[in-house]
Amino acid sequence: MSQTAILGAGVMGETLLSGLVRAGRRVDDLLVGEKRAERARELEERYGVSVVTNLDAAAKADTVVVVVKPQDMADVLEEISPVLRAGQLVVSLAAGITTGFIEARVPAGVSVVRVMPNTPALVDEGMAAISPGSHCSEADLAEVEALMGSVGRVVRIPERQQDAVTAISGSGPAYIFFVVESMIEAGVHLGLPRATASDLVIQTLVGSARMLRETGTHPTVLREQVTSPGGTTAAALRELEIHKVRAAFLAAMEAARDRSRALAEGS
């Protein structure tokens, strides 16, 4: 089994690490790059994994997964580039950082794959979109699918679609949480205890998501099944249409896409 290094032991880095361990990846085949001594000890105790410097991890690993903030990517690449070599795979989970940006800063022959993950990976229900760089092999993409598949689902897309993916699934959990928050507040406004409103809304969300996944039925059909003519649901949906909620979602996601483009250009 080849060695995989995870550079950056923040929330998403640890999420990926724990997912790989649960999926059966041997800790002997995993390395973590982490500068903070206290954090390094914590990870070593929790997972039994070797925590070393970014430079050591990049030198030893076959696959180097970089999980840092976009503004830190250039510095990390400058740090590890001297020990990278042709045949290695660099996987970036940094939003807005293009494969071209990375390829220009690593040695020739290093393969690059860009990933847009999302936070439900914390509960193994993530959605990751992956895009190959200019000279990735099928084996490279399969390796990244295996990595990200340990914490959810994976889809391959052309890199030009990454900004749209960022707007839909990358930022998407925040939209869902915003809707849930609003529905809970509505429940309180209508006279329900906050705990009761929370239970009602969260289970409704979970159940609706399972219906979508397990039935494969189009959401319009499922919505119509709940909506009796002249009934309560129809009255509520009419208000949502009056307030142009559908148009607001479209505008919000266009704004997220445009911001993702701007961040990429800024990098």
PDB file of C-alpha atoms in Angstrom:
ATOM      1  CA  MET A   1       0.000   0.000   0.000  1.00  0.00           C
ATOM      2  CA  SER A   2       1.330   3.442  -0.896  1.00  0.00           C
ATOM      3  CA  GLN A   3       1.805   6.089   1.768  1.00  0.00           C
ATOM      4  CA  THR A   4      -0.539   9.053   2.018  1.00  0.00           C
ATOM      5  CA  ALA A   5       0.344  12.313   3.739  1.00  0.00           C
ATOM      6  CA  ILE A   6      -2.236  14.805   4.974  1.00  0.00           C
ATOM      7  CA  LEU A   7      -0.821  18.294   5.332  1.00  0.00           C
ATOM      8  CA  GLY A   8      -3.052  20.372   7.576  1.00  0.00           C
ATOM      9  CA  ALA A   9      -4.707  18.826  10.620  1.00  0.00           C
ATOM     10  CA  GLY A  10      -7.642  21.170  10.965  1.00  0.00           C
ATOM     11  CA  VAL A  11     -11.263  20.030  10.945  1.00  0.00           C
ATOM     12  CA  MET A  12     -11.314  18.753   7.354  1.00  0.00           C
ATOM     13  CA  GLY A  13      -7.831  17.254   7.603  1.00  0.00           C
ATOM     14  CA  GLU A  14      -8.748  15.277  10.709  1.00  0.00           C
ATOM     15  CA  THR A  15     -12.096  14.344   9.167  1.00  0.00           C
ATOM     16  CA  LEU A  16     -10.302  12.772   6.219  1.00  0.00           C
ATOM     17  CA  LEU A  17      -7.776  11.075   8.506  1.00  0.00           C
ATOM     18  CA  SER A  18     -10.451   9.533  10.714  1.00  0.00           C
ATOM     19  CA  GLY A  19     -12.460   8.448   7.663  1.00  0.00           C
ATOM     20  CA  LEU A  20      -9.459   6.680   6.169  1.00  0.00           C
ATOM     21  CA  VAL A  21      -8.762   4.881   9.447  1.00  0.00           C
ATOM     22  CA  ARG A  22     -12.412   3.776   9.738  1.00  0.00           C
ATOM     23  CA  ALA A  23     -12.312   2.623   6.114  1.00  0.00           C
ATOM     24  CA  GLY A  24      -9.462   0.261   6.987  1.00  0.00           C
ATOM     25  CA  ARG A  25      -6.422   2.220   5.841  1.00  0.00           C
ATOM     26  CA  ARG A  26      -3.422   1.111   7.897  1.00  0.00           C
ATOM     27  CA  VAL A  27      -2.039   3.874  10.103  1.00  0.00           C
ATOM     28  CA  ASP A  28       1.447   2.763   9.012  1.00  0.00           C
ATOM     29  CA  ASP A  29       0.495   3.997   5.546  1.00  0.00           C
ATOM     30  CA  LEU A  30      -0.627   7.421   6.789  1.00  0.00           C
ATOM     31  CA  LEU A  31       1.427  10.485   7.674  1.00  0.00           C
ATOM     32  CA  VAL A  32       0.229  13.822   8.993  1.00  0.00           C
ATOM     33  CA  GLY A  33       2.069  17.112   8.574  1.00  0.00           C
ATOM     34  CA  GLU A  34       1.479  19.344  11.587  1.00  0.00           C
ATOM     35  CA  LYS A  35       3.678  22.059  13.095  1.00  0.00           C
ATOM     36  CA  ARG A  36       1.902  22.530  16.443  1.00  0.00           C
ATOM     37  CA  ALA A  37       3.434  20.129  18.981  1.00  0.00           C
ATOM     38  CA  GLU A  38       0.306  19.885  21.146  1.00  0.00           C
ATOM     39  CA  ARG A  39      -1.904  19.120  18.165  1.00  0.00           C
ATOM     40  CA  ALA A  40       0.623  16.553  16.907  1.00  0.00           C
ATOM     41  CA  ARG A  41       0.549  14.681  20.234  1.00  0.00           C
ATOM     42  CA  GLU A  42      -3.250  14.750  20.228  1.00  0.00           C
ATOM     43  CA  LEU A  43      -3.433  13.155  16.774  1.00  0.00           C
ATOM     44  CA  GLU A  44      -0.760  10.575  17.575  1.00  0.00           C
ATOM     45  CA  GLU A  45      -2.643   9.495  20.695  1.00  0.00           C
ATOM     46  CA  ARG A  46      -6.051   9.469  19.012  1.00  0.00           C
ATOM     47  CA  TYR A  47      -5.151   7.630  15.806  1.00  0.00           C
ATOM     48  CA  GLY A  48      -1.714   6.090  16.330  1.00  0.00           C
ATOM     49  CA  VAL A  49      -0.512   7.899  13.216  1.00  0.00           C
ATOM     50  CA  SER A  50       2.932   9.395  12.660  1.00  0.00           C
ATOM     51  CA  VAL A  51       2.855  13.201  12.826  1.00  0.00           C
ATOM     52  CA  VAL A  52       5.883  14.850  11.237  1.00  0.00           C
ATOM     53  CA  THR A  53       6.813  18.087   9.505  1.00  0.00           C
ATOM     54  CA  ASN A  54       5.238  18.982   6.166  1.00  0.00           C
ATOM     55  CA  LEU A  55       8.624  18.509   4.536  1.00  0.00           C
ATOM     56  CA  ASP A  56       9.136  14.999   5.925  1.00  0.00           C
ATOM     57  CA  ALA A  57       5.587  13.971   5.078  1.00  0.00           C
ATOM     58  CA  ALA A  58       5.854  15.222   1.492  1.00  0.00           C
ATOM     59  CA  ALA A  59       9.236  13.544   1.008  1.00  0.00           C
ATOM     60  CA  LYS A  60       8.026  10.114   2.169  1.00  0.00           C
ATOM     61  CA  ALA A  61       4.505   9.937   0.751  1.00  0.00           C
ATOM     62  CA  ASP A  62       3.295   8.840  -2.667  1.00  0.00           C
ATOM     63  CA  THR A  63       0.114  10.927  -2.316  1.00  0.00           C
ATOM     64  CA  VAL A  64       0.218  14.344  -0.652  1.00  0.00           C
ATOM     65  CA  VAL A  65      -3.163  15.760   0.376  1.00  0.00           C
ATOM     66  CA  VAL A  66      -2.973  19.490   1.078  1.00  0.00           C
ATOM     67  CA  VAL A  67      -5.794  20.638   3.361  1.00  0.00           C
ATOM     68  CA  VAL A  68      -4.966  24.270   4.110  1.00  0.00           C
ATOM     69  CA  LYS A  69      -6.637  27.643   3.706  1.00  0.00           C
ATOM     70  CA  PRO A  70      -6.432  29.009   0.155  1.00  0.00           C
ATOM     71  CA  GLN A  71      -4.277  31.931   1.273  1.00  0.00           C
ATOM     72  CA  ASP A  72      -1.743  29.480   2.760  1.00  0.00           C
ATOM     73  CA  MET A  73      -1.417  27.262  -0.322  1.00  0.00           C
ATOM     74  CA  ALA A  74       1.419  29.168  -2.009  1.00  0.00           C
ATOM     75  CA  ASP A  75       3.550  29.080   1.157  1.00  0.00           C
ATOM     76  CA  VAL A  76       2.961  25.342   1.678  1.00  0.00           C
ATOM     77  CA  LEU A  77       3.833  24.553  -1.935  1.00  0.00           C
ATOM     78  CA  GLU A  78       6.991  26.641  -1.679  1.00  0.00           C
ATOM     79  CA  GLU A  79       7.907  24.697   1.468  1.00  0.00           C
ATOM     80  CA  ILE A  80       7.380  21.183   0.075  1.00  0.00           C
ATOM     81  CA  SER A  81       8.279  21.663  -3.597  1.00  0.00           C
ATOM     82  CA  PRO A  82      11.991  20.891  -3.102  1.00  0.00           C
ATOM     83  CA  VAL A  83      11.189  17.334  -1.953  1.00  0.00           C
ATOM     84  CA  LEU A  84       8.376  16.577  -4.400  1.00  0.00           C
ATOM     85  CA  ARG A  85       9.218  14.323  -7.339  1.00  0.00           C
ATOM     86  CA  ALA A  86       7.771  13.098 -10.611  1.00  0.00           C
ATOM     87  CA  GLY A  87       5.226  10.332 -10.100  1.00  0.00           C
ATOM     88  CA  GLN A  88       3.833  11.781  -6.900  1.00  0.00           C
ATOM     89  CA  LEU A  89       0.208  12.858  -6.595  1.00  0.00           C
ATOM     90  CA  VAL A  90      -0.749  16.165  -4.983  1.00  0.00           C
ATOM     91  CA  VAL A  91      -4.391  16.511  -3.963  1.00  0.00           C
ATOM     92  CA  SER A  92      -5.693  19.967  -3.072  1.00  0.00           C
ATOM     93  CA  LEU A  93      -8.761  20.566  -0.892  1.00  0.00           C
ATOM     94  CA  ALA A  94      -8.294  24.350  -0.917  1.00  0.00           C
ATOM     95  CA  ALA A  95     -11.252  26.272  -2.333  1.00  0.00           C
ATOM     96  CA  GLY A  96     -10.566  28.392  -5.395  1.00  0.00           C
ATOM     97  CA  ILE A  97      -7.034  27.091  -5.992  1.00  0.00           C
ATOM     98  CA  THR A  98      -6.685  25.826  -9.557  1.00  0.00           C
ATOM     99  CA  THR A  99      -4.649  22.841 -10.691  1.00  0.00           C
ATOM    100  CA  GLY A 100      -2.694  25.252 -12.889  1.00  0.00           C
ATOM    101  CA  PHE A 101      -1.729  27.318  -9.843  1.00  0.00           C
ATOM    102  CA  ILE A 102      -0.333  24.191  -8.166  1.00  0.00           C
ATOM    103  CA  GLU A 103       1.321  22.729 -11.269  1.00  0.00           C
ATOM    104  CA  ALA A 104       3.251  25.964 -11.751  1.00  0.00           C
ATOM    105  CA  ARG A 105       4.749  25.536  -8.268  1.00  0.00           C
ATOM    106  CA  VAL A 106       5.654  21.833  -8.205  1.00  0.00           C
ATOM    107  CA  PRO A 107       8.208  19.824 -10.215  1.00  0.00           C
ATOM    108  CA  ALA A 108       7.321  18.513 -13.664  1.00  0.00           C
ATOM    109  CA  GLY A 109       5.719  15.090 -13.592  1.00  0.00           C
ATOM    110  CA  VAL A 110       3.813  15.644 -10.339  1.00  0.00           C
ATOM    111  CA  SER A 111       0.119  14.885 -10.865  1.00  0.00           C
ATOM    112  CA  VAL A 112      -2.440  17.278  -9.385  1.00  0.00           C
ATOM    113  CA  VAL A 113      -6.108  16.715  -8.528  1.00  0.00           C
ATOM    114  CA  ARG A 114      -8.419  19.442  -7.215  1.00  0.00           C
ATOM    115  CA  VAL A 115     -11.158  18.534  -4.740  1.00  0.00           C
ATOM    116  CA  MET A 116     -14.170  20.502  -3.503  1.00  0.00           C
ATOM    117  CA  PRO A 117     -15.363  18.747  -0.321  1.00  0.00           C
ATOM    118  CA  ASN A 118     -18.076  19.797   2.113  1.00  0.00           C
ATOM    119  CA  THR A 119     -18.583  19.611   5.867  1.00  0.00           C
ATOM    120  CA  PRO A 120     -21.026  16.650   6.013  1.00  0.00           C
ATOM    121  CA  ALA A 121     -17.844  14.610   5.525  1.00  0.00           C
ATOM    122  CA  LEU A 122     -17.692  14.938   9.332  1.00  0.00           C
ATOM    123  CA  VAL A 123     -20.478  12.330   9.519  1.00  0.00           C
ATOM    124  CA  ASP A 124     -19.367  10.336   6.435  1.00  0.00           C
ATOM    125  CA  GLU A 125     -22.031  11.990   4.272  1.00  0.00           C
ATOM    126  CA  GLY A 126     -19.764  14.345   2.372  1.00  0.00           C
ATOM    127  CA  MET A 127     -20.048  15.276  -1.288  1.00  0.00           C
ATOM    128  CA  ALA A 128     -16.719  15.737  -3.045  1.00  0.00           C
ATOM    129  CA  ALA A 129     -16.206  16.877  -6.628  1.00  0.00           C
ATOM    130  CA  ILE A 130     -12.789  16.056  -8.108  1.00  0.00           C
ATOM    131  CA  SER A 131     -11.061  17.456 -11.187  1.00  0.00           C
ATOM    132  CA  PRO A 132      -7.835  16.263 -12.816  1.00  0.00           C
ATOM    133  CA  GLY A 133      -4.908  18.496 -13.659  1.00  0.00           C
ATOM    134  CA  SER A 134      -3.177  18.500 -17.023  1.00  0.00           C
ATOM    135  CA  HIS A 135      -1.561  15.063 -16.812  1.00  0.00           C
ATOM    136  CA  CYS A 136      -3.472  12.912 -14.326  1.00  0.00           C
ATOM    137  CA  SER A 137      -3.844   9.200 -14.909  1.00  0.00           C
ATOM    138  CA  GLU A 138      -6.901   7.062 -14.292  1.00  0.00           C
ATOM    139  CA  ALA A 139      -5.022   5.553 -11.341  1.00  0.00           C
ATOM    140  CA  ASP A 140      -4.557   9.035  -9.847  1.00  0.00           C
ATOM    141  CA  LEU A 141      -8.270   9.784 -10.050  1.00  0.00           C
ATOM    142  CA  ALA A 142      -9.140   6.353  -8.649  1.00  0.00           C
ATOM    143  CA  GLU A 143      -6.837   7.000  -5.677  1.00  0.00           C
ATOM    144  CA  VAL A 144      -8.545  10.327  -4.948  1.00  0.00           C
ATOM    145  CA  GLU A 145     -11.963   8.677  -5.280  1.00  0.00           C
ATOM    146  CA  ALA A 146     -10.872   6.096  -2.702  1.00  0.00           C
ATOM    147  CA  LEU A 147      -9.580   8.809  -0.367  1.00  0.00           C
ATOM    148  CA  MET A 148     -12.681  10.984  -0.507  1.00  0.00           C
ATOM    149  CA  GLY A 149     -14.992   7.976  -0.684  1.00  0.00           C
ATOM    150  CA  SER A 150     -13.993   7.196   2.903  1.00  0.00           C
ATOM    151  CA  VAL A 151     -16.077  10.191   4.059  1.00  0.00           C
ATOM    152  CA  GLY A 152     -18.927  10.321   1.545  1.00  0.00           C
ATOM    153  CA  ARG A 153     -19.689  10.367  -2.153  1.00  0.00           C
ATOM    154  CA  VAL A 154     -17.463  11.461  -5.024  1.00  0.00           C
ATOM    155  CA  VAL A 155     -18.162  12.790  -8.518  1.00  0.00           C
ATOM    156  CA  ARG A 156     -15.706  13.613 -11.306  1.00  0.00           C
ATOM    157  CA  ILE A 157     -16.187  16.945 -13.076  1.00  0.00           C
ATOM    158  CA  PRO A 158     -14.232  19.175 -15.486  1.00  0.00           C
ATOM    159  CA  GLU A 159     -12.361  21.854 -13.558  1.00  0.00           C
ATOM    160  CA  ARG A 160     -14.331  24.631 -15.272  1.00  0.00           C
ATOM    161  CA  GLN A 161     -17.375  23.448 -13.253  1.00  0.00           C
ATOM    162  CA  GLN A 162     -15.650  23.732  -9.862  1.00  0.00           C
ATOM    163  CA  ASP A 163     -16.972  27.231  -9.156  1.00  0.00           C
ATOM    164  CA  ALA A 164     -20.540  26.000  -9.665  1.00  0.00           C
ATOM    165  CA  VAL A 165     -19.877  22.998  -7.423  1.00  0.00           C
ATOM    166  CA  THR A 166     -18.532  25.325  -4.743  1.00  0.00           C
ATOM    167  CA  ALA A 167     -21.799  27.268  -4.939  1.00  0.00           C
ATOM    168  CA  ILE A 168     -23.990  24.143  -4.774  1.00  0.00           C
ATOM    169  CA  SER A 169     -22.400  21.551  -2.509  1.00  0.00           C
ATOM    170  CA  GLY A 170     -19.391  23.341  -1.045  1.00  0.00           C
ATOM    171  CA  SER A 171     -21.448  26.194   0.397  1.00  0.00           C
ATOM    172  CA  GLY A 172     -24.686  24.203   0.278  1.00  0.00           C
ATOM    173  CA  PRO A 173     -24.747  22.977   3.882  1.00  0.00           C
ATOM    174  CA  ALA A 174     -24.921  26.611   5.033  1.00  0.00           C
ATOM    175  CA  TYR A 175     -28.066  27.163   2.948  1.00  0.00           C
ATOM    176  CA  ILE A 176     -29.694  24.080   4.470  1.00  0.00           C
ATOM    177  CA  PHE A 177     -28.744  25.156   7.994  1.00  0.00           C
ATOM    178  CA  PHE A 178     -30.158  28.611   7.237  1.00  0.00           C
ATOM    179  CA  VAL A 179     -33.491  27.088   6.179  1.00  0.00           C
ATOM    180  CA  VAL A 180     -33.559  24.834   9.251  1.00  0.00           C
ATOM    181  CA  GLU A 181     -32.763  27.787  11.506  1.00  0.00           C
ATOM    182  CA  SER A 182     -35.596  29.760   9.910  1.00  0.00           C
ATOM    183  CA  MET A 183     -38.100  26.907  10.279  1.00  0.00           C
ATOM    184  CA  ILE A 184     -37.193  26.449  13.962  1.00  0.00           C
ATOM    185  CA  GLU A 185     -37.690  30.175  14.575  1.00  0.00           C
ATOM    186  CA  ALA A 186     -41.050  29.925  12.825  1.00  0.00           C
ATOM    187  CA  GLY A 187     -42.020  27.035  15.108  1.00  0.00           C
ATOM    188  CA  VAL A 188     -41.193  29.130  18.171  1.00  0.00           C
ATOM    189  CA  HIS A 189     -43.176  32.041  16.702  1.00  0.00           C
ATOM    190  CA  LEU A 190     -46.141  29.683  16.256  1.00  0.00           C
ATOM    191  CA  GLY A 191     -46.028  28.700  19.927  1.00  0.00           C
ATOM    192  CA  LEU A 192     -43.881  25.561  20.051  1.00  0.00           C
ATOM    193  CA  PRO A 193     -41.099  25.070  22.602  1.00  0.00           C
ATOM    194  CA  ARG A 194     -37.716  25.545  20.894  1.00  0.00           C
ATOM    195  CA  ALA A 195     -36.624  21.963  21.629  1.00  0.00           C
ATOM    196  CA  THR A 196     -39.823  20.585  20.102  1.00  0.00           C
ATOM    197  CA  ALA A 197     -39.505  22.819  17.039  1.00  0.00           C
ATOM    198  CA  SER A 198     -35.890  21.668  16.600  1.00  0.00           C
ATOM    199  CA  ASP A 199     -36.834  17.990  16.810  1.00  0.00           C
ATOM    200  CA  LEU A 200     -39.660  18.455  14.311  1.00  0.00           C
ATOM    201  CA  VAL A 201     -37.581  20.371  11.777  1.00  0.00           C
ATOM    202  CA  ILE A 202     -34.433  18.229  11.961  1.00  0.00           C
ATOM    203  CA  GLN A 203     -36.287  14.921  11.639  1.00  0.00           C
ATOM    204  CA  THR A 204     -38.339  16.353   8.778  1.00  0.00           C
ATOM    205  CA  LEU A 205     -35.095  17.304   7.028  1.00  0.00           C
ATOM    206  CA  VAL A 206     -33.503  13.879   7.598  1.00  0.00           C
ATOM    207  CA  GLY A 207     -36.619  12.029   6.489  1.00  0.00           C
ATOM    208  CA  SER A 208     -37.061  14.172   3.384  1.00  0.00           C
ATOM    209  CA  ALA A 209     -33.411  13.668   2.394  1.00  0.00           C
ATOM    210  CA  ARG A 210     -33.763   9.895   2.751  1.00  0.00           C
ATOM    211  CA  MET A 211     -36.896   9.947   0.604  1.00  0.00           C
ATOM    212  CA  LEU A 212     -35.013  11.804  -2.118  1.00  0.00           C
ATOM    213  CA  ARG A 213     -32.064   9.413  -2.021  1.00  0.00           C
ATOM    214  CA  GLU A 214     -33.871   6.107  -1.553  1.00  0.00           C
ATOM    215  CA  THR A 215     -36.864   6.613  -3.847  1.00  0.00           C
ATOM    216  CA  GLY A 216     -35.010   8.386  -6.650  1.00  0.00           C
ATOM    217  CA  THR A 217     -38.208  10.337  -7.230  1.00  0.00           C
ATOM    218  CA  HIS A 218     -37.965  13.853  -8.647  1.00  0.00           C
ATOM    219  CA  PRO A 219     -38.368  16.498  -5.910  1.00  0.00           C
ATOM    220  CA  THR A 220     -41.227  18.122  -7.803  1.00  0.00           C
ATOM    221  CA  VAL A 221     -43.190  14.863  -7.617  1.00  0.00           C
ATOM    222  CA  LEU A 222     -42.451  14.466  -3.910  1.00  0.00           C
ATOM    223  CA  ARG A 223     -43.504  18.062  -3.277  1.00  0.00           C
ATOM    224  CA  GLU A 224     -46.759  17.549  -5.167  1.00  0.00           C
ATOM    225  CA  GLN A 225     -47.478  14.431  -3.085  1.00  0.00           C
ATOM    226  CA  VAL A 226     -47.473  16.598   0.050  1.00  0.00           C
ATOM    227  CA  THR A 227     -49.479  19.411  -1.517  1.00  0.00           C
ATOM    228  CA  SER A 228     -53.245  18.877  -1.433  1.00  0.00           C
ATOM    229  CA  PRO A 229     -55.339  21.308  -3.519  1.00  0.00           C
ATOM    230  CA  GLY A 230     -56.383  24.245  -1.375  1.00  0.00           C
ATOM    231  CA  GLY A 231     -54.606  22.799   1.670  1.00  0.00           C
ATOM    232  CA  THR A 232     -52.099  24.024   4.228  1.00  0.00           C
ATOM    233  CA  THR A 233     -49.003  23.153   2.195  1.00  0.00           C
ATOM    234  CA  ALA A 234     -50.395  24.932  -0.863  1.00  0.00           C
ATOM    235  CA  ALA A 235     -50.974  28.044   1.238  1.00  0.00           C
ATOM    236  CA  ALA A 236     -47.403  27.948   2.528  1.00  0.00           C
ATOM    237  CA  LEU A 237     -45.864  27.355  -0.891  1.00  0.00           C
ATOM    238  CA  ARG A 238     -47.847  30.259  -2.312  1.00  0.00           C
ATOM    239  CA  GLU A 239     -46.189  32.553   0.231  1.00  0.00           C
ATOM    240  CA  LEU A 240     -42.738  31.220  -0.708  1.00  0.00           C
ATOM    241  CA  GLU A 241     -43.474  31.960  -4.367  1.00  0.00           C
ATOM    242  CA  ILE A 242     -44.788  35.436  -3.529  1.00  0.00           C
ATOM    243  CA  HIS A 243     -41.539  36.161  -1.686  1.00  0.00           C
ATOM    244  CA  LYS A 244     -39.541  34.795  -4.634  1.00  0.00           C
ATOM    245  CA  VAL A 245     -37.661  32.199  -2.559  1.00  0.00           C
ATOM    246  CA  ARG A 246     -36.828  30.162  -5.666  1.00  0.00           C
ATOM    247  CA  ALA A 247     -35.322  33.222  -7.366  1.00  0.00           C
ATOM    248  CA  ALA A 248     -33.453  34.116  -4.172  1.00  0.00           C
ATOM    249  CA  PHE A 249     -31.774  30.695  -4.116  1.00  0.00           C
ATOM    250  CA  LEU A 250     -30.700  31.103  -7.727  1.00  0.00           C
ATOM    251  CA  ALA A 251     -29.304  34.574  -7.046  1.00  0.00           C
ATOM    252  CA  ALA A 252     -27.516  33.344  -3.906  1.00  0.00           C
ATOM    253  CA  MET A 253     -25.824  30.484  -5.737  1.00  0.00           C
ATOM    254  CA  GLU A 254     -24.818  32.739  -8.619  1.00  0.00           C
ATOM    255  CA  ALA A 255     -23.241  35.075  -6.053  1.00  0.00           C
ATOM    256  CA  ALA A 256     -21.346  32.156  -4.489  1.00  0.00           C
ATOM    257  CA  ARG A 257     -20.145  31.026  -7.919  1.00  0.00           C
ATOM    258  CA  ASP A 258     -18.977  34.535  -8.810  1.00  0.00           C
ATOM    259  CA  ARG A 259     -17.135  34.849  -5.498  1.00  0.00           C
ATOM    260  CA  SER A 260     -15.446  31.494  -6.096  1.00  0.00           C
ATOM    261  CA  ARG A 261     -14.286  32.731  -9.517  1.00  0.00           C
ATOM    262  CA  ALA A 262     -12.959  35.948  -7.981  1.00  0.00           C
ATOM    263  CA  LEU A 263     -11.017  34.032  -5.331  1.00  0.00           C
ATOM    264  CA  ALA A 264      -9.502  31.786  -8.004  1.00  0.00           C
ATOM    265  CA  GLU A 265      -8.462  34.764 -10.102  1.00  0.00           C
ATOM    266  CA  GLY A 266      -7.043  36.471  -7.034  1.00  0.00           C
ATOM    267  CA  SER A 267      -4.864  33.470  -6.250  1.00  0.00           C
TER     268      SER A 267
END
